[in-house]
Short mmCIF file of C-alpha atoms and ligand atoms in Angstrom, two decimals:
data_model
loop_
_atom_site.label_atom_id
_atom_site.label_comp_id
_atom_site.label_asym_id
_atom_site.label_seq_id
_atom_site.Cartn_x
_atom_site.Cartn_y
_atom_site.Cartn_z
CA MET X 187 5.29 -29.58 -6.33
CA SER X 188 7.12 -27.54 -3.72
CA LEU X 189 8.16 -24.41 -5.67
CA PRO X 190 6.74 -21.22 -4.02
CA ALA X 191 4.91 -20.36 -7.28
CA TYR X 192 1.71 -18.47 -7.72
CA ARG X 193 -1.34 -20.60 -7.19
CA PRO X 194 -4.91 -19.47 -8.20
CA PRO X 195 -6.80 -18.25 -4.97
CA GLU X 196 -9.02 -20.86 -3.52
CA ASP X 197 -10.02 -18.98 -0.47
CA PRO X 198 -13.23 -17.01 -1.11
CA GLY X 199 -12.65 -15.46 2.43
CA LEU X 200 -14.46 -12.25 3.13
CA TRP X 201 -16.25 -12.19 -0.21
CA GLU X 202 -18.07 -15.23 1.00
CA ALA X 203 -18.84 -13.31 4.40
CA PHE X 204 -20.11 -10.37 2.38
CA LEU X 205 -22.54 -12.52 0.25
CA GLU X 206 -23.77 -14.20 3.33
CA ARG X 207 -24.63 -10.94 5.07
CA LEU X 208 -25.97 -9.55 1.77
CA GLU X 209 -28.44 -12.56 1.45
CA ARG X 210 -29.49 -12.29 5.22
CA THR X 211 -30.38 -8.58 4.38
CA LEU X 212 -32.23 -9.35 1.24
CA ARG X 213 -34.55 -11.42 3.33
CA VAL X 214 -35.66 -8.37 5.27
CA ALA X 215 -35.51 -5.83 2.42
CA PRO X 216 -35.49 -7.10 -1.14
CA LEU X 217 -33.54 -5.08 -3.78
CA HIS X 218 -34.04 -4.53 -7.56
CA PRO X 219 -32.50 -7.75 -9.17
CA THR X 220 -30.21 -5.46 -11.35
CA THR X 221 -28.59 -4.09 -8.30
CA VAL X 222 -28.27 -7.54 -6.79
CA GLU X 223 -26.60 -8.62 -9.89
CA TYR X 224 -24.15 -5.65 -9.59
CA LEU X 225 -23.31 -6.10 -5.96
CA THR X 226 -22.68 -9.82 -6.39
CA HIS X 227 -20.14 -9.33 -9.21
CA PRO X 228 -17.17 -6.99 -8.35
CA LYS X 229 -16.67 -4.57 -11.27
CA ARG X 230 -12.86 -5.32 -11.63
CA LEU X 231 -10.51 -7.83 -10.09
CA VAL X 232 -6.82 -7.22 -10.57
CA THR X 233 -4.00 -9.53 -9.62
CA VAL X 234 -0.38 -8.49 -10.19
CA SER X 235 2.93 -10.12 -9.78
CA LEU X 236 5.46 -7.66 -8.16
CA PRO X 237 9.09 -8.42 -8.72
CA VAL X 238 11.21 -6.78 -5.97
CA VAL X 239 15.16 -6.64 -5.74
CA MET X 240 15.77 -7.52 -2.09
CA ASP X 241 18.80 -6.03 -0.41
CA ASP X 242 20.76 -9.02 -0.98
CA GLY X 243 20.48 -8.65 -4.65
CA LYS X 244 18.01 -11.47 -5.18
CA VAL X 245 14.67 -10.98 -6.86
CA ARG X 246 11.31 -12.05 -4.99
CA VAL X 247 7.90 -11.77 -6.48
CA PHE X 248 5.01 -10.84 -4.32
CA GLN X 249 1.30 -11.18 -5.14
CA GLY X 250 -0.73 -7.85 -5.24
CA PHE X 251 -4.42 -7.28 -5.53
CA ARG X 252 -6.86 -4.41 -6.28
CA VAL X 253 -10.65 -4.82 -6.43
CA VAL X 254 -13.12 -2.30 -7.39
CA HIS X 255 -16.43 -3.47 -6.08
CA ASP X 256 -18.97 -0.89 -7.32
CA ILE X 257 -18.96 2.68 -8.58
CA ALA X 258 -22.55 3.56 -8.71
CA ARG X 259 -22.24 6.34 -6.09
CA GLY X 260 -18.88 7.75 -7.20
CA PRO X 261 -15.32 6.91 -7.68
CA ALA X 262 -13.95 3.76 -5.86
CA LYS X 263 -12.26 4.21 -2.56
CA GLY X 264 -10.43 1.66 -0.40
CA GLY X 265 -7.54 0.84 1.68
CA VAL X 266 -4.28 -1.01 0.89
CA ARG X 267 -3.40 -3.82 3.19
CA LEU X 268 0.10 -5.38 3.58
CA HIS X 269 -0.53 -8.51 5.52
CA PRO X 270 0.39 -12.18 4.96
CA SER X 271 -3.23 -13.15 4.94
CA VAL X 272 -4.06 -10.87 1.89
CA THR X 273 -5.98 -12.87 -0.85
CA LEU X 274 -8.08 -11.90 -3.78
CA GLY X 275 -11.15 -13.19 -1.80
CA GLN X 276 -10.37 -11.16 1.21
CA THR X 277 -9.81 -8.15 -1.02
CA ALA X 278 -13.15 -8.52 -2.84
CA GLY X 279 -14.98 -8.83 0.52
CA LEU X 280 -13.38 -5.66 1.93
CA ALA X 281 -14.05 -3.83 -1.27
CA ALA X 282 -17.64 -4.70 -1.06
CA TRP X 283 -17.87 -3.60 2.39
CA MET X 284 -16.37 -0.18 1.41
CA THR X 285 -19.29 0.28 -1.08
CA LEU X 286 -21.65 -0.21 1.87
CA LYS X 287 -19.84 1.86 4.35
CA ALA X 288 -19.43 4.79 2.06
CA ALA X 289 -23.28 4.53 1.47
CA VAL X 290 -24.00 4.34 5.36
CA TYR X 291 -22.20 7.74 5.58
CA ASP X 292 -23.61 9.08 2.48
CA LEU X 293 -20.25 9.80 0.80
CA PRO X 294 -20.11 9.98 -2.90
CA PHE X 295 -17.69 7.00 -3.09
CA GLY X 296 -17.88 3.37 -4.53
CA GLY X 297 -15.95 0.63 -2.86
CA ALA X 298 -12.52 -0.74 -3.47
CA ALA X 299 -9.83 -2.41 -1.54
CA GLY X 300 -6.30 -3.67 -2.39
CA GLY X 301 -3.18 -5.18 -0.88
CA VAL X 302 -0.08 -7.33 -1.04
CA ALA X 303 0.44 -10.73 0.57
CA VAL X 304 3.53 -9.82 2.56
CA ASP X 305 4.65 -9.39 6.24
CA PRO X 306 5.90 -5.71 6.13
CA GLY X 307 7.91 -6.45 9.43
CA LEU X 308 10.11 -8.84 7.42
CA LEU X 309 11.17 -6.31 4.78
CA SER X 310 13.91 -3.52 5.16
CA PRO X 311 12.54 0.11 4.59
CA ARG X 312 14.22 0.15 1.09
CA GLU X 313 12.43 -3.23 0.25
CA LEU X 314 9.23 -2.03 1.44
CA GLU X 315 9.46 1.19 -0.67
CA ARG X 316 10.47 -0.84 -3.72
CA LEU X 317 7.48 -3.12 -3.21
CA VAL X 318 4.97 -0.29 -2.68
CA ARG X 319 6.30 1.68 -5.69
CA ARG X 320 5.96 -1.32 -7.97
CA TYR X 321 2.46 -2.13 -6.71
CA THR X 322 1.55 1.55 -7.48
CA ALA X 323 3.20 1.38 -11.02
CA GLU X 324 1.25 -1.86 -11.97
CA LEU X 325 -1.94 -0.17 -11.14
CA VAL X 326 -1.23 3.28 -12.40
CA ASN X 327 -3.83 3.18 -15.26
CA LEU X 328 -6.46 2.03 -13.08
CA ILE X 329 -6.26 4.47 -10.10
CA GLY X 330 -6.69 8.17 -9.79
CA PRO X 331 -8.55 10.84 -7.79
CA ASP X 332 -11.71 10.40 -10.00
CA MET X 333 -11.39 6.68 -10.55
CA ASP X 334 -9.86 4.65 -7.58
CA ILE X 335 -8.50 6.44 -4.48
CA LEU X 336 -6.15 4.45 -2.17
CA GLY X 337 -5.92 4.94 1.71
CA PRO X 338 -4.20 3.11 4.54
CA ASP X 339 -5.25 -0.21 6.21
CA LEU X 340 -3.49 -2.73 8.06
CA GLY X 341 0.23 -2.55 7.65
CA THR X 342 0.25 0.68 5.82
CA ASN X 343 0.84 4.29 7.05
CA GLU X 344 1.30 7.72 5.89
CA ARG X 345 4.86 6.98 4.69
CA VAL X 346 3.54 4.31 2.40
CA MET X 347 0.78 6.67 1.20
CA ALA X 348 3.42 9.25 0.37
CA TRP X 349 5.43 6.68 -1.72
CA ILE X 350 2.03 5.83 -3.73
CA MET X 351 1.28 9.40 -4.26
CA ASP X 352 4.95 10.20 -5.50
CA THR X 353 5.01 7.15 -7.90
CA TYR X 354 1.71 8.01 -9.30
CA SER X 355 2.45 11.71 -9.83
CA MET X 356 6.04 10.98 -11.25
CA THR X 357 4.37 8.64 -13.75
CA LEU X 358 1.80 11.26 -14.87
CA GLY X 359 4.17 14.11 -14.76
CA SER X 360 2.08 16.10 -12.55
CA THR X 361 1.49 16.23 -8.77
CA VAL X 362 -1.82 14.46 -7.86
CA PRO X 363 -2.39 14.61 -3.95
CA GLY X 364 -6.06 13.26 -4.53
CA VAL X 365 -4.98 9.63 -5.57
CA VAL X 366 -4.31 8.72 -2.11
CA THR X 367 -5.80 9.70 1.53
CA GLY X 368 -3.97 9.54 4.73
CA LYS X 369 -0.87 11.28 3.45
CA PRO X 370 1.43 13.42 5.49
CA HIS X 371 0.16 16.97 6.01
CA ALA X 372 2.96 18.33 4.01
CA LEU X 373 1.70 16.45 0.81
CA GLY X 374 -1.95 17.41 1.03
CA GLY X 375 -3.05 15.31 4.06
CA THR X 376 -5.77 16.67 6.24
CA GLU X 377 -5.80 17.92 9.76
CA GLY X 378 -7.35 15.34 12.07
CA ARG X 379 -6.67 12.26 9.91
CA ASP X 380 -4.24 10.53 12.42
CA ASP X 381 -6.61 9.53 15.01
CA ALA X 382 -10.11 9.94 12.95
CA ALA X 383 -10.86 6.12 12.79
CA GLY X 384 -10.38 6.07 16.67
CA LEU X 385 -12.19 9.21 17.30
CA GLY X 386 -15.13 8.00 15.23
CA VAL X 387 -15.49 5.04 17.42
CA ALA X 388 -15.37 7.16 20.69
CA LEU X 389 -17.96 9.47 19.18
CA ILE X 390 -20.14 6.65 18.34
CA LEU X 391 -19.84 4.96 21.83
CA LYS X 392 -20.64 8.22 23.50
CA GLU X 393 -23.75 8.62 21.29
CA PHE X 394 -25.05 5.11 21.91
CA ALA X 395 -24.31 5.33 25.67
CA ARG X 396 -26.57 8.47 25.67
CA ARG X 397 -29.29 6.57 23.60
CA TRP X 398 -29.19 3.48 25.67
CA GLY X 399 -28.91 5.26 29.14
CA PHE X 400 -25.53 3.51 29.64
CA PRO X 401 -22.97 4.98 31.74
CA LEU X 402 -20.08 6.95 30.33
CA GLU X 403 -18.14 8.65 33.03
CA GLY X 404 -16.06 5.88 34.90
CA ALA X 405 -17.50 3.26 32.57
CA ARG X 406 -15.04 0.27 31.95
CA VAL X 407 -13.80 -0.53 28.41
CA ALA X 408 -11.56 -3.26 26.95
CA VAL X 409 -9.86 -2.65 23.52
CA GLN X 410 -8.83 -5.49 21.44
CA GLY X 411 -6.25 -4.25 18.96
CA PHE X 412 -3.83 -1.45 19.93
CA GLY X 413 -3.08 -0.05 16.41
CA GLN X 414 -4.14 3.08 14.48
CA VAL X 415 -7.76 2.55 15.42
CA GLY X 416 -7.54 0.99 18.91
CA GLY X 417 -4.73 3.39 20.19
CA ALA X 418 -6.57 6.48 19.21
CA PHE X 419 -9.88 5.28 20.43
CA ALA X 420 -8.36 4.49 23.79
CA LEU X 421 -6.92 8.09 24.06
CA HIS X 422 -10.27 9.62 23.18
CA ALA X 423 -12.32 7.23 25.41
CA GLN X 424 -10.11 8.15 28.37
CA ARG X 425 -10.64 11.86 27.67
CA MET X 426 -14.22 11.17 27.70
CA GLY X 427 -14.00 10.01 31.19
CA LEU X 428 -14.16 6.25 30.52
CA LYS X 429 -11.69 3.73 32.22
CA VAL X 430 -9.59 1.87 29.65
CA VAL X 431 -9.04 -1.18 31.72
CA ALA X 432 -7.36 -3.42 29.12
CA VAL X 433 -5.80 -3.39 25.74
CA SER X 434 -4.52 -6.10 23.63
CA THR X 435 -2.07 -6.82 20.56
CA SER X 436 -1.37 -10.15 18.96
CA ARG X 437 1.20 -10.98 21.54
CA GLY X 438 -0.59 -10.32 24.76
CA ALA X 439 -2.87 -8.05 26.89
CA MET X 440 -2.34 -5.44 29.50
CA TYR X 441 -4.90 -5.14 32.28
CA GLN X 442 -5.15 -2.73 35.17
CA GLU X 443 -8.36 -2.57 37.37
CA GLU X 444 -8.19 1.10 38.00
CA GLY X 445 -7.64 1.96 34.43
CA LEU X 446 -4.39 2.17 32.24
CA PRO X 447 -2.42 5.34 31.84
CA VAL X 448 -3.23 5.11 28.16
CA GLU X 449 -0.90 7.93 26.93
CA GLU X 450 2.18 6.26 28.41
CA VAL X 451 1.20 2.80 27.18
CA LEU X 452 0.63 4.16 23.67
CA ALA X 453 4.00 6.09 23.85
CA HIS X 454 5.73 2.85 24.70
CA TYR X 455 3.92 0.83 22.16
CA GLU X 456 4.69 3.28 19.35
CA ALA X 457 8.50 3.40 20.48
CA THR X 458 9.00 -0.42 20.96
CA GLY X 459 6.18 -2.20 19.07
CA VAL X 460 5.08 -4.18 22.34
CA LEU X 461 2.98 -3.12 25.41
CA PRO X 462 4.96 -2.34 28.53
CA ARG X 463 3.77 -5.72 30.05
CA HIS X 464 1.53 -8.65 29.39
CA ASP X 465 -0.79 -9.49 32.22
CA LEU X 466 -3.23 -11.63 30.27
CA ASP X 467 -3.42 -13.76 26.98
CA PRO X 468 -5.07 -11.64 24.22
CA GLU X 469 -8.10 -14.09 24.42
CA GLU X 470 -8.78 -13.41 27.84
CA LEU X 471 -9.44 -9.70 27.25
CA LEU X 472 -12.61 -10.47 25.49
CA ALA X 473 -14.05 -12.27 28.61
CA LEU X 474 -13.34 -9.25 30.98
CA PRO X 475 -16.21 -7.84 32.86
CA VAL X 476 -16.39 -4.63 31.34
CA ASP X 477 -19.27 -2.29 30.23
CA TYR X 478 -17.94 -1.89 26.52
CA LEU X 479 -15.73 -4.21 24.47
CA VAL X 480 -14.14 -2.57 21.25
CA LEU X 481 -13.01 -4.81 18.49
CA ALA X 482 -10.23 -3.08 16.68
CA ALA X 483 -7.90 -6.01 15.46
CA LEU X 484 -8.86 -8.49 12.82
CA GLU X 485 -11.87 -9.95 10.98
CA GLY X 486 -13.55 -13.04 12.74
CA ALA X 487 -12.12 -11.97 16.08
CA LEU X 488 -15.37 -12.84 17.97
CA ASP X 489 -16.94 -16.09 16.80
CA GLY X 490 -19.76 -18.09 18.30
CA GLU X 491 -17.40 -19.74 20.98
CA ARG X 492 -15.77 -16.60 22.11
CA ALA X 493 -19.05 -14.71 22.38
CA LYS X 494 -20.08 -16.96 24.98
CA ARG X 495 -17.46 -15.74 27.35
CA VAL X 496 -18.23 -11.98 26.68
CA GLN X 497 -19.45 -10.22 29.89
CA ALA X 498 -19.65 -6.71 28.22
CA GLN X 499 -23.08 -4.83 28.00
CA ALA X 500 -22.12 -3.66 24.53
CA VAL X 501 -19.59 -4.61 21.88
CA LEU X 502 -18.47 -1.91 19.31
CA GLU X 503 -17.19 -3.60 16.16
CA ALA X 504 -14.52 -1.26 14.79
CA ALA X 505 -12.50 -3.87 12.69
CA ASN X 506 -14.21 -4.83 9.38
CA PHE X 507 -16.13 -8.12 9.92
CA GLY X 508 -14.87 -8.40 13.52
CA LEU X 509 -17.83 -10.39 14.54
CA THR X 510 -18.92 -13.61 12.80
CA PRO X 511 -22.68 -14.00 12.28
CA GLU X 512 -22.77 -16.72 14.94
CA GLY X 513 -20.97 -14.50 17.48
CA GLU X 514 -23.29 -11.69 16.77
CA ALA X 515 -26.42 -13.89 17.02
CA TYR X 516 -25.21 -15.24 20.32
CA LEU X 517 -24.61 -11.88 21.70
CA LEU X 518 -27.97 -10.37 20.41
CA GLY X 519 -29.82 -13.35 21.87
CA LYS X 520 -28.27 -12.61 25.23
CA GLY X 521 -29.20 -8.94 25.11
CA VAL X 522 -25.67 -7.66 24.47
CA ARG X 523 -25.89 -4.56 22.37
CA VAL X 524 -23.85 -4.67 19.14
CA VAL X 525 -22.84 -1.54 17.17
CA PRO X 526 -21.78 -2.94 13.63
CA ASP X 527 -18.56 -2.24 11.67
CA LEU X 528 -20.46 -0.63 8.84
CA LEU X 529 -21.13 2.28 11.35
CA THR X 530 -18.51 1.93 13.98
CA GLY X 531 -15.54 1.65 11.48
CA GLY X 532 -16.52 4.46 9.25
CA GLY X 533 -14.35 7.23 10.80
CA GLY X 534 -11.36 6.57 8.71
CA LEU X 535 -13.37 6.66 5.42
CA LEU X 536 -15.06 9.91 6.53
CA ALA X 537 -11.73 11.62 7.27
CA SER X 538 -10.55 10.30 3.79
CA TYR X 539 -13.34 11.94 2.16
CA LEU X 540 -12.69 15.25 3.94
CA GLU X 541 -9.01 15.02 2.85
CA TRP X 542 -10.00 14.19 -0.79
CA VAL X 543 -12.42 17.02 -0.99
CA GLN X 544 -9.65 19.45 0.17
CA ASP X 545 -7.17 17.91 -2.30
CA LEU X 546 -9.54 18.54 -5.11
CA ASN X 547 -9.84 22.09 -4.39
CA MET X 548 -6.22 22.63 -3.14
CA PHE X 549 -7.96 24.57 -0.31
CA PHE X 550 -7.20 23.32 3.21
CA TRP X 551 -9.26 23.63 6.27
CA SER X 552 -8.29 24.17 10.03
CA GLU X 553 -8.35 21.30 12.40
CA GLU X 554 -11.59 23.01 14.08
CA GLU X 555 -13.23 22.93 10.76
CA VAL X 556 -12.31 19.37 10.07
CA ARG X 557 -13.44 18.10 13.43
CA HIS X 558 -16.68 20.03 13.13
CA SER X 559 -17.58 18.47 9.95
CA PHE X 560 -16.32 14.96 11.02
CA ALA X 561 -18.59 14.97 14.20
CA LYS X 562 -21.72 16.28 12.33
CA SER X 563 -21.23 13.36 9.79
CA VAL X 564 -20.91 10.75 12.37
CA ALA X 565 -23.92 12.00 14.33
CA LYS X 566 -25.97 11.95 11.07
CA ALA X 567 -24.90 8.38 10.22
CA VAL X 568 -25.87 7.11 13.77
CA THR X 569 -29.30 8.86 13.55
CA GLU X 570 -30.14 7.41 10.18
CA VAL X 571 -28.84 3.92 11.03
CA CYS X 572 -30.89 3.96 14.17
CA GLU X 573 -34.04 5.28 12.47
CA ARG X 574 -33.75 2.59 9.61
CA ALA X 575 -33.37 -0.25 12.41
CA GLU X 576 -36.14 1.18 14.36
CA ALA X 577 -38.55 1.38 11.21
CA LEU X 578 -37.90 -2.14 10.41
CA SER X 579 -37.67 -3.34 14.09
CA THR X 580 -34.37 -4.86 13.43
CA ASP X 581 -30.92 -4.86 14.77
CA LEU X 582 -28.52 -2.06 13.97
CA ARG X 583 -26.33 -4.23 11.49
CA THR X 584 -29.44 -4.92 9.35
CA GLY X 585 -30.55 -1.32 9.72
CA ALA X 586 -27.12 -0.10 8.36
CA MET X 587 -27.06 -2.76 5.68
CA VAL X 588 -30.58 -1.74 4.39
CA LEU X 589 -29.77 1.95 4.55
CA ALA X 590 -26.65 1.39 2.46
CA LEU X 591 -28.24 -0.96 -0.07
CA GLU X 592 -31.12 1.39 -0.58
CA ARG X 593 -28.73 4.23 -1.51
CA VAL X 594 -26.65 1.97 -3.81
CA ASN X 595 -29.97 0.77 -5.36
CA GLU X 596 -31.17 4.32 -6.09
CA ALA X 597 -27.92 5.30 -7.70
CA THR X 598 -27.87 2.10 -9.80
CA ARG X 599 -31.38 2.70 -10.89
CA LEU X 600 -30.61 6.38 -11.90
CA ARG X 601 -27.49 5.62 -13.87
CA GLY X 602 -29.08 2.71 -15.78
CA VAL X 603 -26.99 0.06 -17.60
CA TYR X 604 -24.35 1.22 -20.02
CA PRO X 605 -24.46 1.01 -23.10
P1 NAD P 196 -3.07 -1.74 12.96
O1 NAD P 196 -2.07 -2.71 12.12
O2 NAD P 196 -2.57 -0.49 13.20
O3 NAD P 196 -3.31 -2.43 14.33
C1 NAD P 196 -3.89 -3.74 14.51
C2 NAD P 196 -3.71 -4.04 16.14
O4 NAD P 196 -4.33 -5.30 16.36
C3 NAD P 196 -2.24 -4.26 16.47
O5 NAD P 196 -2.15 -3.88 17.60
C4 NAD P 196 -2.23 -5.84 16.55
O6 NAD P 196 -1.08 -6.21 17.35
C5 NAD P 196 -3.63 -6.21 17.05
N1 NAD P 196 -3.87 -7.51 16.87
C6 NAD P 196 -3.80 -8.34 15.71
N2 NAD P 196 -4.38 -9.67 16.07
C7 NAD P 196 -4.61 -9.57 17.24
C8 NAD P 196 -5.23 -10.57 18.26
N3 NAD P 196 -5.55 -11.85 17.84
N4 NAD P 196 -5.67 -10.18 19.49
C9 NAD P 196 -5.44 -8.90 19.86
N5 NAD P 196 -4.75 -8.01 19.06
C10 NAD P 196 -4.47 -8.28 17.87
O7 NAD P 196 -4.54 -1.82 12.19
P2 NAD P 196 -5.61 -0.62 12.18
O8 NAD P 196 -5.40 0.27 11.13
O9 NAD P 196 -5.74 -0.27 13.61
O10 NAD P 196 -6.85 -1.48 11.88
C11 NAD P 196 -7.63 -2.37 12.66
C12 NAD P 196 -8.99 -2.89 12.17
O11 NAD P 196 -9.65 -1.78 11.82
C13 NAD P 196 -8.60 -3.58 10.82
O12 NAD P 196 -9.67 -4.57 10.77
C14 NAD P 196 -8.86 -2.60 9.88
O13 NAD P 196 -9.36 -3.05 8.49
C15 NAD P 196 -10.00 -1.67 10.47
N6 NAD P 196 -10.10 -0.26 10.05
C16 NAD P 196 -9.02 0.61 9.93
C17 NAD P 196 -9.14 1.79 9.60
C18 NAD P 196 -8.08 2.84 9.45
O14 NAD P 196 -8.26 4.05 9.07
N7 NAD P 196 -6.82 2.47 9.96
C19 NAD P 196 -10.54 2.28 9.19
C20 NAD P 196 -11.51 1.39 9.31
C21 NAD P 196 -11.28 0.13 9.63
#
């Protein structure tokens, strides 16, 4: 049959990747069986069909998803991804990862994720708006500031968050800013959200450079992925004195031995959607002789084969599931330091938490107050992950996983099983 009909998801995708990492960690630090049962069964998996009137008058139906993985530690929190690769399995894996990431940062959130299988670049702005509003309308009884809070991820930005907030608020008949994070400032968005995910990566790199005795001033860094996370990271890294020698997008990489003029490159990319020039294939960036390699593109970017070409002394995984287990094992075996996504990729979630707290109170902080609180929480998470890894004589990923699982376990135990 060749009709473009809905077909049941066959691809377990990132859900399988989550289970694999969970199983590995349980060998080091066993958990109470009840918690394992909870964590291996997402609380709620929703698939919705979204009819959208296209600009030519025809109706197209898109598949949307929302998964709440676990709520032991608080309301669910997670991004909305608009990308052709979105499946239920991918969404479930990302939701589980949010449960753990929130626990690493000790935030009172459970984990969720959502998205629509679509290439937003192929929709007109009006089509995109209709799709996002319909997605929100389908989920309206399942989301809310104390139930499930949505935020940006691949393919979504503050414009999209504003549409979700407006659709939810219009349906309820009252303005509810706390249902989404990553909103425009005029709608209750926080100061310091735009670049938070990238700033978090830069602060973490700086802290680990200090701990390892690695260079910072003049050190060379290559950044895979030049979007919201990679772009903001590159800017902050340059301000800290690092030399950003290469950045890449899915189309190509730009390389400059003496360091790129990051602000100019970013302004060009934001205005045109492409880098000013392509000096390398995106794959070649991974093999550059640099001090630090930052992964800020997609999951599975560095597998066992690609890891063999890495020359960096340290890899910072900002993208969720950026490294495959084989890629990580190879790097660690070669003595390359790896800072895992549960820590490196937490800046966006942390800023979302600060936004949500302000929305609930309808009392907004200055940029200085937000930055101060942000930096304090990043430093605390780094210290706690390092302490856990040291106590168990293990790598940072296992340390982060154990820290998170212990926290979820404690909340699950205290809440008990209803009814
Ligand atoms: P984005 O869509 O803004 O940017 C992604 C970038 O990666 C783009 O520049 C794209 O061209 C590039 N890219 C895609 N495939 C590539 C390839 N094969 N080689 C090189 N570059 C490639 O997305 P983002 O919001 O910056 O998110 C990046 C990653 O970080 C994702 O994995 C996301 O889940 C994760 N993340 C994002 C946030 C956030 O707040 N935005 C927070 C935590 C984690």
